[in-house]
Coordinates of N, CA and C and ligand atoms in Angstrom, one line a residue:
A902 N -23.3 1.9 -18.6 CA -22.8 0.8 -19.6 C -22.0 1.5 -20.7
P903 N -21.0 0.7 -21.2 CA -20.2 1.3 -22.3 C -21.0 1.6 -23.5
A904 N -20.6 2.6 -24.3 CA -21.3 2.8 -25.6 C -21.3 1.6 -26.5
P905 N -22.4 1.3 -27.2 CA -22.4 0.1 -28.0 C -21.3 0.1 -29.0
G906 N -20.5 -0.9 -29.1 CA -19.4 -0.9 -30.0 C -18.2 -0.2 -29.6
G907 N -18.3 0.7 -28.5 CA -17.2 1.5 -28.0 C -16.3 0.6 -27.2
P908 N -15.1 1.2 -26.8 CA -14.2 0.4 -26.0 C -14.7 0.2 -24.6
R909 N -14.4 -0.9 -24.0 CA -14.7 -1.2 -22.6 C -13.6 -0.5 -21.8
R910 N -13.9 0.2 -20.8 CA -12.8 0.9 -20.1 C -11.9 0.0 -19.3
G911 N -10.7 0.4 -19.2 CA -9.7 -0.4 -18.3 C -9.9 -0.1 -16.9
A912 N -9.3 -0.9 -16.0 CA -9.4 -0.7 -14.6 C -8.2 0.1 -14.1
L913 N -8.4 0.8 -13.0 CA -7.4 1.5 -12.3 C -7.0 0.8 -11.0
V914 N -5.9 0.1 -11.1 CA -5.5 -0.7 -10.0 C -4.3 -0.1 -9.3
V915 N -4.4 0.1 -8.0 CA -3.3 0.8 -7.3 C -2.7 -0.1 -6.2
F916 N -1.4 -0.1 -6.1 CA -0.6 -0.8 -5.1 C -0.1 0.2 -4.1
E917 N -0.4 0.0 -2.8 CA 0.1 0.8 -1.8 C 0.7 0.0 -0.6
G918 N 1.5 0.7 0.2 CA 2.2 0.1 1.3 C 3.4 0.9 1.7
I919 N 4.0 0.5 2.8 CA 5.2 1.2 3.3 C 6.4 0.8 2.4
D920 N 7.5 1.6 2.5 CA 8.6 1.3 1.7 C 9.1 -0.2 1.9
R921 N 9.5 -0.8 0.8 CA 10.1 -2.2 0.8 C 9.0 -3.2 1.2
C922 N 7.8 -3.0 0.9 CA 6.8 -4.0 1.3 C 6.6 -5.0 0.2
G923 N 7.2 -4.8 -0.9 CA 7.1 -5.8 -2.0 C 6.2 -5.3 -3.2
K924 N 5.8 -4.1 -3.1 CA 4.9 -3.5 -4.2 C 5.5 -3.7 -5.6
S925 N 6.7 -3.3 -5.8 CA 7.2 -3.3 -7.1 C 7.3 -4.7 -7.7
T926 N 7.6 -5.7 -6.9 CA 7.6 -7.1 -7.3 C 6.2 -7.6 -7.7
Q927 N 5.2 -7.2 -6.9 CA 3.9 -7.7 -7.1 C 3.3 -6.9 -8.4
C928 N 3.7 -5.7 -8.6 CA 3.2 -4.9 -9.7 C 3.7 -5.6 -11.0
S929 N 5.0 -6.0 -11.0 CA 5.6 -6.6 -12.2 C 5.0 -7.9 -12.5
L930 N 4.8 -8.7 -11.4 CA 4.2 -10.1 -11.6 C 2.8 -9.9 -12.2
L931 N 2.0 -8.9 -11.6 CA 0.7 -8.7 -12.1 C 0.7 -8.3 -13.6
L932 N 1.5 -7.4 -13.9 CA 1.6 -6.9 -15.3 C 1.8 -8.1 -16.3
E933 N 2.8 -8.9 -15.9 CA 3.0 -10.1 -16.7 C 1.8 -11.0 -16.9
S934 N 1.1 -11.2 -15.7 CA 0.0 -12.2 -15.8 C -1.2 -11.5 -16.6
L935 N -1.4 -10.2 -16.5 CA -2.4 -9.6 -17.3 C -2.1 -9.7 -18.7
Q936 N -0.9 -9.4 -19.1 CA -0.5 -9.5 -20.5 C -0.6 -10.9 -21.1
R937 N -0.2 -11.9 -20.2 CA -0.4 -13.3 -20.7 C -1.8 -13.6 -21.0
R938 N -2.7 -13.0 -20.2 CA -4.2 -13.3 -20.4 C -4.8 -12.4 -21.5
G939 N -3.9 -11.6 -22.1 CA -4.4 -10.8 -23.2 C -5.1 -9.5 -22.8
V940 N -5.0 -9.1 -21.5 CA -5.5 -7.9 -21.0 C -4.5 -6.7 -21.3
R941 N -5.0 -5.7 -22.1 CA -4.1 -4.6 -22.4 C -3.8 -3.8 -21.1
A942 N -2.6 -3.7 -20.7 CA -2.2 -3.1 -19.4 C -0.9 -2.4 -19.4
E943 N -0.8 -1.4 -18.6 CA 0.5 -0.7 -18.4 C 0.8 -0.5 -16.9
L944 N 2.1 -0.5 -16.6 CA 2.5 -0.3 -15.2 C 3.2 1.0 -15.1
W945 N 2.7 1.9 -14.2 CA 3.3 3.2 -14.0 C 3.6 3.2 -12.5
R946 N 4.6 4.1 -12.2 CA 4.9 4.4 -10.8 C 4.8 5.9 -10.4
F947 N 4.3 6.1 -9.2 CA 4.3 7.5 -8.7 C 5.2 7.5 -7.4
P948 N 6.0 8.5 -7.2 CA 6.2 9.6 -8.1 C 6.9 9.2 -9.5
D949 N 6.5 9.9 -10.5 CA 7.1 9.7 -11.8 C 8.3 10.6 -11.8
R950 N 9.5 10.0 -11.6 CA 10.7 10.8 -11.4 C 11.3 11.4 -12.7
T951 N 10.7 11.0 -13.9 CA 11.2 11.4 -15.2 C 10.8 12.8 -15.7
T952 N 9.8 13.4 -15.0 CA 9.4 14.8 -15.4 C 10.2 15.8 -14.7
P953 N 10.1 17.1 -15.1 CA 10.9 18.1 -14.3 C 10.4 18.2 -12.8
I954 N 9.1 18.1 -12.6 CA 8.6 18.1 -11.2 C 9.1 16.8 -10.5
G955 N 9.1 15.7 -11.2 CA 9.6 14.4 -10.6 C 11.1 14.5 -10.3
G956 N 11.8 15.3 -11.1 CA 13.2 15.5 -10.8 C 13.4 16.2 -9.5
L957 N 12.6 17.2 -9.2 CA 12.7 17.8 -7.9 C 12.3 16.9 -6.7
I958 N 11.3 16.1 -7.0 CA 10.9 15.1 -5.9 C 12.0 14.1 -5.7
N959 N 12.7 13.7 -6.8 CA 13.8 12.7 -6.6 C 14.9 13.3 -5.8
E960 N 15.2 14.6 -6.0 CA 16.3 15.2 -5.2 C 15.9 15.3 -3.8
Y961 N 14.6 15.6 -3.5 CA 14.1 15.6 -2.1 C 14.3 14.3 -1.5
L962 N 13.8 13.2 -2.2 CA 13.8 11.9 -1.6 C 15.3 11.4 -1.4
Q963 N 16.2 11.8 -2.3 CA 17.6 11.4 -2.1 C 18.3 12.3 -1.2
K964 N 17.6 13.2 -0.5 CA 18.2 14.2 0.4 C 19.2 15.1 -0.2
K965 N 19.0 15.4 -1.5 CA 19.9 16.3 -2.1 C 19.3 17.7 -2.1
A966 N 18.0 17.8 -1.8 CA 17.3 19.1 -1.7 C 16.5 19.1 -0.4
A967 N 16.4 20.2 0.3 CA 15.5 20.3 1.4 C 14.3 21.2 0.9
L968 N 13.1 20.7 1.2 CA 12.0 21.5 0.8 C 11.0 21.5 2.0
D969 N 10.2 22.6 2.0 CA 9.1 22.8 3.0 C 8.1 21.6 2.8
D970 N 7.6 21.1 3.9 CA 6.7 20.0 3.8 C 5.4 20.3 2.9
A971 N 4.9 21.5 3.0 CA 3.8 21.8 2.1 C 4.2 21.8 0.6
V972 N 5.4 22.4 0.4 CA 5.9 22.5 -1.0 C 6.1 21.1 -1.6
I973 N 6.8 20.2 -0.9 CA 7.0 18.9 -1.4 C 5.7 18.1 -1.6
H974 N 4.8 18.3 -0.7 CA 3.5 17.6 -0.8 C 2.8 18.1 -2.1
L975 N 2.8 19.4 -2.3 CA 2.1 19.9 -3.5 C 2.8 19.5 -4.8
L976 N 4.1 19.3 -4.7 CA 4.9 18.8 -5.9 C 4.4 17.3 -6.2
F977 N 4.3 16.5 -5.1 CA 3.8 15.1 -5.4 C 2.4 15.2 -6.0
V978 N 1.5 16.1 -5.5 CA 0.2 16.2 -6.1 C 0.3 16.7 -7.5
A979 N 1.1 17.6 -7.8 CA 1.3 18.1 -9.2 C 1.8 17.0 -10.1
N980 N 2.7 16.2 -9.6 CA 3.2 15.0 -10.3 C 2.1 14.0 -10.7
R981 N 1.2 13.8 -9.8 CA 0.1 12.9 -10.2 C -0.8 13.6 -11.2
N982 N -1.1 14.9 -11.0 CA -2.0 15.7 -11.9 C -1.4 15.8 -13.3
E983 N 0.0 15.9 -13.4 CA 0.5 16.0 -14.7 C 0.3 14.7 -15.6
K984 N -0.1 13.6 -14.9 CA -0.4 12.4 -15.7 C -1.9 12.1 -15.8
R985 N -2.7 13.1 -15.2 CA -4.1 12.8 -15.1 C -4.8 12.6 -16.5
E986 N -4.6 13.5 -17.4 CA -5.2 13.4 -18.7 C -4.9 12.1 -19.4
E987 N -3.6 11.8 -19.3 CA -3.1 10.5 -20.0 C -3.7 9.3 -19.4
M988 N -3.8 9.4 -18.0 CA -4.5 8.2 -17.3 C -5.9 8.1 -17.8
L989 N -6.7 9.2 -17.8 CA -8.1 9.1 -18.2 C -8.2 8.6 -19.7
R990 N -7.3 9.1 -20.5 CA -7.4 8.7 -21.9 C -7.1 7.2 -22.1
L991 N -6.1 6.7 -21.4 CA -5.8 5.2 -21.5 C -6.9 4.4 -21.0
L992 N -7.4 4.8 -19.8 CA -8.5 4.0 -19.2 C -9.7 4.0 -20.1
A993 N -10.1 5.1 -20.6 CA -11.3 5.2 -21.5 C -11.1 4.4 -22.8
G994 N -9.8 4.3 -23.2 CA -9.5 3.5 -24.4 C -9.4 2.0 -24.1
G995 N -9.6 1.6 -22.9 CA -9.6 0.2 -22.6 C -8.3 -0.4 -22.0
T996 N -7.3 0.5 -21.7 CA -6.1 0.0 -21.1 C -6.3 -0.1 -19.5
T997 N -5.9 -1.2 -18.9 CA -5.9 -1.3 -17.5 C -4.6 -0.7 -17.0
L998 N -4.7 0.2 -16.0 CA -3.4 0.8 -15.5 C -3.1 0.3 -14.1
V999 N -1.9 -0.2 -13.9 CA -1.4 -0.7 -12.6 C -0.5 0.4 -12.1
L1000 N -0.8 1.0 -11.0 CA 0.0 2.1 -10.4 C 0.7 1.6 -9.1
D1001 N 2.1 1.8 -9.2 CA 2.9 1.5 -8.0 C 2.9 2.8 -7.2
R1002 N 2.0 3.0 -6.3 CA 1.7 4.2 -5.5 C 0.9 5.2 -6.2
Y1003 N 0.1 5.9 -5.4 CA -0.8 7.0 -6.0 C -1.2 7.9 -4.8
S1004 N -2.4 8.4 -4.9 CA -2.9 9.4 -4.0 C -2.9 9.0 -2.5
Y1005 N -3.1 7.7 -2.3 CA -3.1 7.1 -0.9 C -1.7 7.3 -0.3
S1006 N -0.6 7.2 -1.1 CA 0.7 7.5 -0.5 C 0.8 8.9 -0.1
G1007 N 0.2 9.8 -0.9 CA 0.2 11.2 -0.6 C -0.4 11.5 0.8
V1008 N -1.6 10.9 1.0 CA -2.2 11.1 2.3 C -1.4 10.4 3.4
A1009 N -1.0 9.2 3.3 CA -0.4 8.4 4.3 C 1.0 9.0 4.7
Y1010 N 1.8 9.4 3.7 CA 3.1 9.8 4.0 C 3.1 11.3 4.5
T1011 N 2.3 12.1 4.0 CA 2.4 13.5 4.4 C 1.7 13.6 5.8
A1012 N 0.5 12.9 6.0 CA -0.2 13.0 7.3 C 0.7 12.4 8.4
A1013 N 1.5 11.4 8.0 CA 2.4 10.8 9.0 C 3.4 11.8 9.6
K1014 N 3.6 12.9 8.9 CA 4.6 13.9 9.4 C 4.1 14.6 10.7
G1015 N 2.7 14.6 10.8 CA 2.1 15.3 12.0 C 2.2 16.8 11.9
V1016 N 2.3 17.4 10.7 CA 2.3 18.8 10.6 C 0.9 19.3 10.6
P1017 N 0.5 20.2 11.6 CA -0.9 20.5 11.8 C -1.7 20.9 10.5
H1018 N -1.0 21.8 9.7 CA -1.8 22.3 8.5 C -1.7 21.3 7.4
L1019 N -1.1 20.1 7.5 CA -1.0 19.1 6.5 C -1.6 17.8 7.0
D1020 N -2.8 17.9 7.6 CA -3.4 16.7 8.1 C -4.1 15.9 7.0
A1021 N -4.6 14.7 7.4 CA -5.2 13.8 6.4 C -6.3 14.5 5.6
G1022 N -7.1 15.3 6.2 CA -8.2 16.0 5.5 C -7.7 16.9 4.4
F1023 N -6.6 17.7 4.8 CA -6.0 18.6 3.8 C -5.5 17.7 2.6
C1024 N -4.8 16.6 3.0 CA -4.2 15.8 1.9 C -5.2 15.2 1.0
R1025 N -6.3 14.7 1.6 CA -7.4 14.1 0.8 C -8.0 15.2 -0.2
A1026 N -8.2 16.4 0.3 CA -8.8 17.5 -0.5 C -7.9 17.8 -1.7
A1027 N -6.5 17.7 -1.5 CA -5.6 18.0 -2.5 C -5.7 17.0 -3.7
E1028 N -6.2 15.8 -3.4 CA -6.3 14.8 -4.5 C -7.6 14.9 -5.3
T1029 N -8.5 15.8 -4.9 CA -9.7 16.0 -5.6 C -9.5 16.2 -7.1
G1030 N -10.3 15.5 -7.9 CA -10.1 15.6 -9.4 C -9.4 14.5 -10.0
L1031 N -8.6 13.8 -9.3 CA -7.9 12.7 -9.8 C -8.8 11.5 -9.9
P1032 N -8.7 10.6 -10.9 CA -9.6 9.4 -10.9 C -9.3 8.5 -9.7
A1033 N -10.3 7.9 -9.1 CA -10.2 7.0 -7.9 C -9.9 5.6 -8.4
A1034 N -9.2 4.9 -7.6 CA -8.8 3.5 -7.9 C -10.1 2.6 -7.9
D1035 N -10.1 1.7 -8.9 CA -11.2 0.6 -8.8 C -10.8 -0.4 -7.7
L1036 N -9.5 -0.5 -7.5 CA -9.1 -1.5 -6.5 C -7.7 -1.0 -5.9
V1037 N -7.7 -0.9 -4.6 CA -6.4 -0.6 -4.0 C -5.9 -1.9 -3.3
V1038 N -4.7 -2.4 -3.8 CA -4.1 -3.5 -3.1 C -3.1 -3.0 -2.1
Y1039 N -3.4 -3.2 -0.8 CA -2.6 -2.7 0.2 C -1.8 -3.8 0.8
L1040 N -0.5 -3.7 0.6 CA 0.4 -4.8 1.1 C 0.9 -4.4 2.5
D1041 N 0.4 -5.0 3.5 CA 0.6 -4.7 4.9 C 1.8 -5.4 5.4
L1042 N 2.8 -4.7 5.9 CA 4.0 -5.3 6.5 C 4.4 -4.5 7.7
D1043 N 4.9 -5.2 8.7 CA 5.5 -4.6 9.9 C 6.8 -3.9 9.5
P1044 N 6.9 -2.6 9.8 CA 8.1 -1.9 9.4 C 9.4 -2.5 9.9
E1045 N 9.4 -3.3 11.0 CA 10.6 -3.9 11.4 C 11.0 -5.0 10.3
Q1046 N 10.0 -5.6 9.7 CA 10.3 -6.6 8.7 C 10.8 -5.9 7.4
S1047 N 10.1 -4.8 7.0 CA 10.6 -4.1 5.8 C 12.0 -3.6 5.9
A1048 N 12.3 -3.2 7.1 CA 13.6 -2.6 7.4 C 14.7 -3.6 7.2
A1049 N 14.4 -4.9 7.5 CA 15.3 -6.0 7.3 C 15.6 -6.4 5.9
R1050 N 14.7 -5.8 5.0 CA 14.8 -6.2 3.5 C 15.9 -5.3 2.9
G1051 N 16.5 -5.8 1.9 CA 17.6 -5.1 1.2 C 17.3 -3.7 0.8
G1052 N 18.2 -2.8 0.9 CA 18.1 -1.4 0.4 C 17.4 -0.5 1.3
F1053 N 16.8 -0.9 2.3 CA 16.0 0.0 3.2 C 17.0 0.9 3.9
G1054 N 16.6 2.2 3.9 CA 17.4 3.2 4.7 C 18.1 4.2 3.8
S1055 N 18.0 4.0 2.5 CA 18.8 5.0 1.7 C 18.0 6.3 1.4
E1056 N 16.7 6.2 1.3 CA 15.9 7.4 1.0 C 15.3 8.1 2.2
R1057 N 14.8 9.3 2.0 CA 14.4 10.1 3.1 C 13.4 9.5 4.1
Y1058 N 12.4 8.8 3.6 CA 11.3 8.3 4.5 C 11.6 7.0 5.1
E1059 N 12.8 6.4 4.8 CA 13.0 5.0 5.1 C 13.6 4.8 6.5
K1060 N 12.8 5.2 7.5 CA 13.2 5.0 8.9 C 12.1 4.3 9.6
V1061 N 12.4 3.4 10.4 CA 11.4 2.5 11.0 C 10.3 3.3 11.8
E1062 N 10.8 4.3 12.6 CA 9.8 5.1 13.3 C 8.8 5.8 12.4
F1063 N 9.3 6.4 11.3 CA 8.4 7.1 10.4 C 7.5 6.1 9.7
Q1064 N 8.0 5.0 9.3 CA 7.2 4.0 8.6 C 6.1 3.4 9.5
K1065 N 6.3 3.4 10.8 CA 5.2 3.0 11.7 C 4.1 4.0 11.6
K1066 N 4.4 5.3 11.5 CA 3.4 6.3 11.4 C 2.7 6.2 10.1
V1067 N 3.4 5.9 9.1 CA 2.8 5.8 7.7 C 1.8 4.6 7.7
R1068 N 2.3 3.5 8.4 CA 1.4 2.3 8.4 C 0.1 2.6 9.2
S1069 N 0.2 3.4 10.2 CA -1.0 3.7 11.0 C -1.9 4.6 10.2
Q1070 N -1.4 5.5 9.4 CA -2.2 6.4 8.5 C -2.9 5.5 7.4
Y1071 N -2.1 4.6 6.8 CA -2.8 3.7 5.9 C -4.0 3.0 6.5
G1072 N -3.8 2.6 7.7 CA -4.8 1.8 8.4 C -6.2 2.6 8.5
A1073 N -6.1 4.0 8.5 CA -7.2 4.8 8.6 C -7.9 5.1 7.2
L1074 N -7.2 4.7 6.1 CA -7.7 5.0 4.8 C -8.6 4.0 4.2
A1075 N -8.5 2.7 4.7 CA -9.2 1.6 4.0 C -10.7 2.0 3.7
D1076 N -11.2 1.6 2.5 CA -12.6 1.8 2.2 C -13.0 0.5 1.4
G1077 N -14.2 0.5 0.8 CA -14.7 -0.6 0.1 C -13.9 -1.2 -1.0
R1078 N -13.0 -0.3 -1.6 CA -12.2 -0.7 -2.7 C -10.8 -1.2 -2.3
W1079 N -10.7 -1.5 -1.0 CA -9.3 -1.7 -0.4 C -9.2 -3.2 -0.1
L1080 N -8.1 -3.8 -0.6 CA -7.9 -5.2 -0.3 C -6.6 -5.2 0.5
R1081 N -6.7 -5.6 1.7 CA -5.5 -5.6 2.6 C -4.9 -7.0 2.5
L1082 N -3.6 -7.2 2.2 CA -3.0 -8.5 2.1 C -1.8 -8.5 3.0
D1083 N -1.5 -9.6 3.7 CA -0.4 -9.8 4.5 C 0.9 -10.0 3.6
A1084 N 1.7 -8.9 3.6 CA 2.9 -8.9 2.7 C 4.0 -9.7 3.1
S1085 N 3.9 -10.4 4.3 CA 5.0 -11.3 4.7 C 4.9 -12.7 4.0
Q1086 N 3.8 -12.9 3.3 CA 3.6 -14.2 2.6 C 4.6 -14.3 1.4
P1087 N 4.9 -15.5 1.0 CA 5.7 -15.7 -0.2 C 5.1 -15.0 -1.4
A1088 N 6.0 -14.4 -2.3 CA 5.5 -13.6 -3.4 C 4.5 -14.3 -4.3
E1089 N 4.7 -15.6 -4.6 CA 3.7 -16.3 -5.5 C 2.4 -16.5 -4.9
Q1090 N 2.4 -16.7 -3.6 CA 1.1 -16.9 -2.8 C 0.3 -15.5 -2.8
L1091 N 1.1 -14.5 -2.6 CA 0.5 -13.1 -2.6 C -0.1 -12.8 -4.0
Q1092 N 0.7 -13.2 -5.0 CA 0.3 -12.9 -6.4 C -1.0 -13.6 -6.8
A1093 N -1.3 -14.8 -6.3 CA -2.5 -15.5 -6.6 C -3.7 -14.7 -6.1
Q1094 N -3.6 -14.1 -4.9 CA -4.7 -13.3 -4.3 C -4.8 -12.0 -5.0
V1095 N -3.7 -11.4 -5.4 CA -3.8 -10.2 -6.2 C -4.5 -10.4 -7.5
A1096 N -4.1 -11.5 -8.2 CA -4.6 -11.7 -9.6 C -6.1 -11.9 -9.5
A1097 N -6.6 -12.6 -8.5 CA -8.0 -12.9 -8.4 C -8.8 -11.6 -8.2
A1098 N -8.3 -10.7 -7.3 CA -9.0 -9.5 -7.1 C -9.0 -8.6 -8.3
V1099 N -7.8 -8.5 -9.0 CA -7.7 -7.7 -10.1 C -8.6 -8.1 -11.3
Q1100 N -8.7 -9.4 -11.4 CA -9.6 -10.0 -12.5 C -11.0 -9.5 -12.3
R1101 N -11.5 -9.5 -11.0 CA -12.8 -9.0 -10.7 C -12.9 -7.4 -11.0
A1102 N -11.9 -6.7 -10.7 CA -11.9 -5.3 -10.9 C -11.9 -5.0 -12.4
V1103 N -11.2 -5.8 -13.2 CA -11.1 -5.6 -14.7 C -12.5 -5.9 -15.3
E1104 N -13.1 -6.9 -14.7 CA -14.5 -7.3 -15.2 C -15.5 -6.2 -14.9
R1105 N -15.4 -5.7 -13.7 CA -16.4 -4.6 -13.3 C -16.2 -3.4 -14.2
A1106 N -14.9 -3.0 -14.4 CA -14.7 -1.8 -15.3 C -15.2 -2.1 -16.7
A1107 N -14.9 -3.3 -17.2 CA -15.3 -3.6 -18.6 C -16.8 -3.6 -18.7
A1108 N -17.5 -3.9 -17.6 CA -19.0 -4.0 -17.6 C -19.6 -2.6 -17.5
G1109 N -18.8 -1.6 -17.4 CA -19.3 -0.2 -17.4 C -19.4 0.5 -16.1
E1110 N -18.9 -0.1 -15.0 CA -18.9 0.6 -13.7 C -18.2 1.9 -13.9
P1111 N -18.8 3.0 -13.5 CA -18.1 4.3 -13.8 C -16.9 4.5 -12.9
L1112 N -15.9 5.2 -13.5 CA -14.7 5.5 -12.7 C -15.0 6.6 -11.7
G1113 N -14.5 6.4 -10.5 CA -14.8 7.3 -9.4 C -13.8 8.5 -9.5
R1114 N -14.1 9.5 -8.6 CA -13.1 10.6 -8.5 C -12.7 10.8 -7.1
Ligands
DGP1943 P1 9.4 4.7 -4.3 O1 7.9 4.2 -4.2 O2 10.4 3.8 -3.9 O3 9.6 5.4 -5.7 O4 9.5 5.9 -3.2 C1 8.7 7.0 -3.2 C2 8.7 7.6 -1.8 O5 7.9 8.8 -1.8 C3 8.1 6.7 -0.8 O6 8.8 6.8 0.4 C4 6.7 7.2 -0.6 C5 6.9 8.7 -0.9 N1 5.7 9.3 -1.4 C6 5.0 8.9 -2.5 N2 4.0 9.8 -2.8 C7 4.0 10.7 -1.8 C8 3.3 11.9 -1.6 O7 2.3 12.2 -2.3 N3 3.6 12.6 -0.5 C9 4.7 12.3 0.3 N4 5.0 13.0 1.3 N5 5.4 11.2 0.1 C10 5.1 10.4 -1.0
NA1944 NA1 11.1 4.0 -1.5
NA1945 NA1 8.6 1.0 -4.6

């Protein structure tokens, strides 16, 4: 339970899915609805391309830099860890964090490459120490459909064949905190389901359910 009179912790809500599944739209809609209801909340995205490490990741994703698969993976991990303390501080102070991608992208995208020494077990171990999501909203979409959406194809991983492998990796990650939604639904319909689940996660966090690792 929270300390008497102390702040009620915020919830860690993570959006995951293949490229162009509609995560960014749903994240923005959610942030607006939380703020309208007076819930203190921030929206972050990973990778955070604004840090020096994020700059390297950006060059890799834009195919301006070639990097070894282990090296780029560990840069993504480092990019999450460089925000770790700030995440913990905000959550403890009562701010709900909405993340557009997080550790689950790390596991799904790197394991999808099929490099033997970078399997899902290795990727999961690399995330140890980061706070676990209270709720993962997984927006499930057929890669053929995401490919038909605007902008698909410009960055490194945006190829239908690879996205199919990412989707199957995501399929193996689901646990009790995972809400799978059909991302082919209209955005408003999807948002209603997201908002209901997030409301429950925010209430559980405020009631003192401990943050996982
Ligand atoms: P965006 O979400 O549009 O900023 O794109 C980020 C891209 O990077 C997307 O294709 C998913 C991928 N990605 C995110 N995190 C990781 C990670 O930890 N490892 C790998 N290999 N790829 C990641
Ligand atoms: Na992308
Ligand atoms: Na995105």
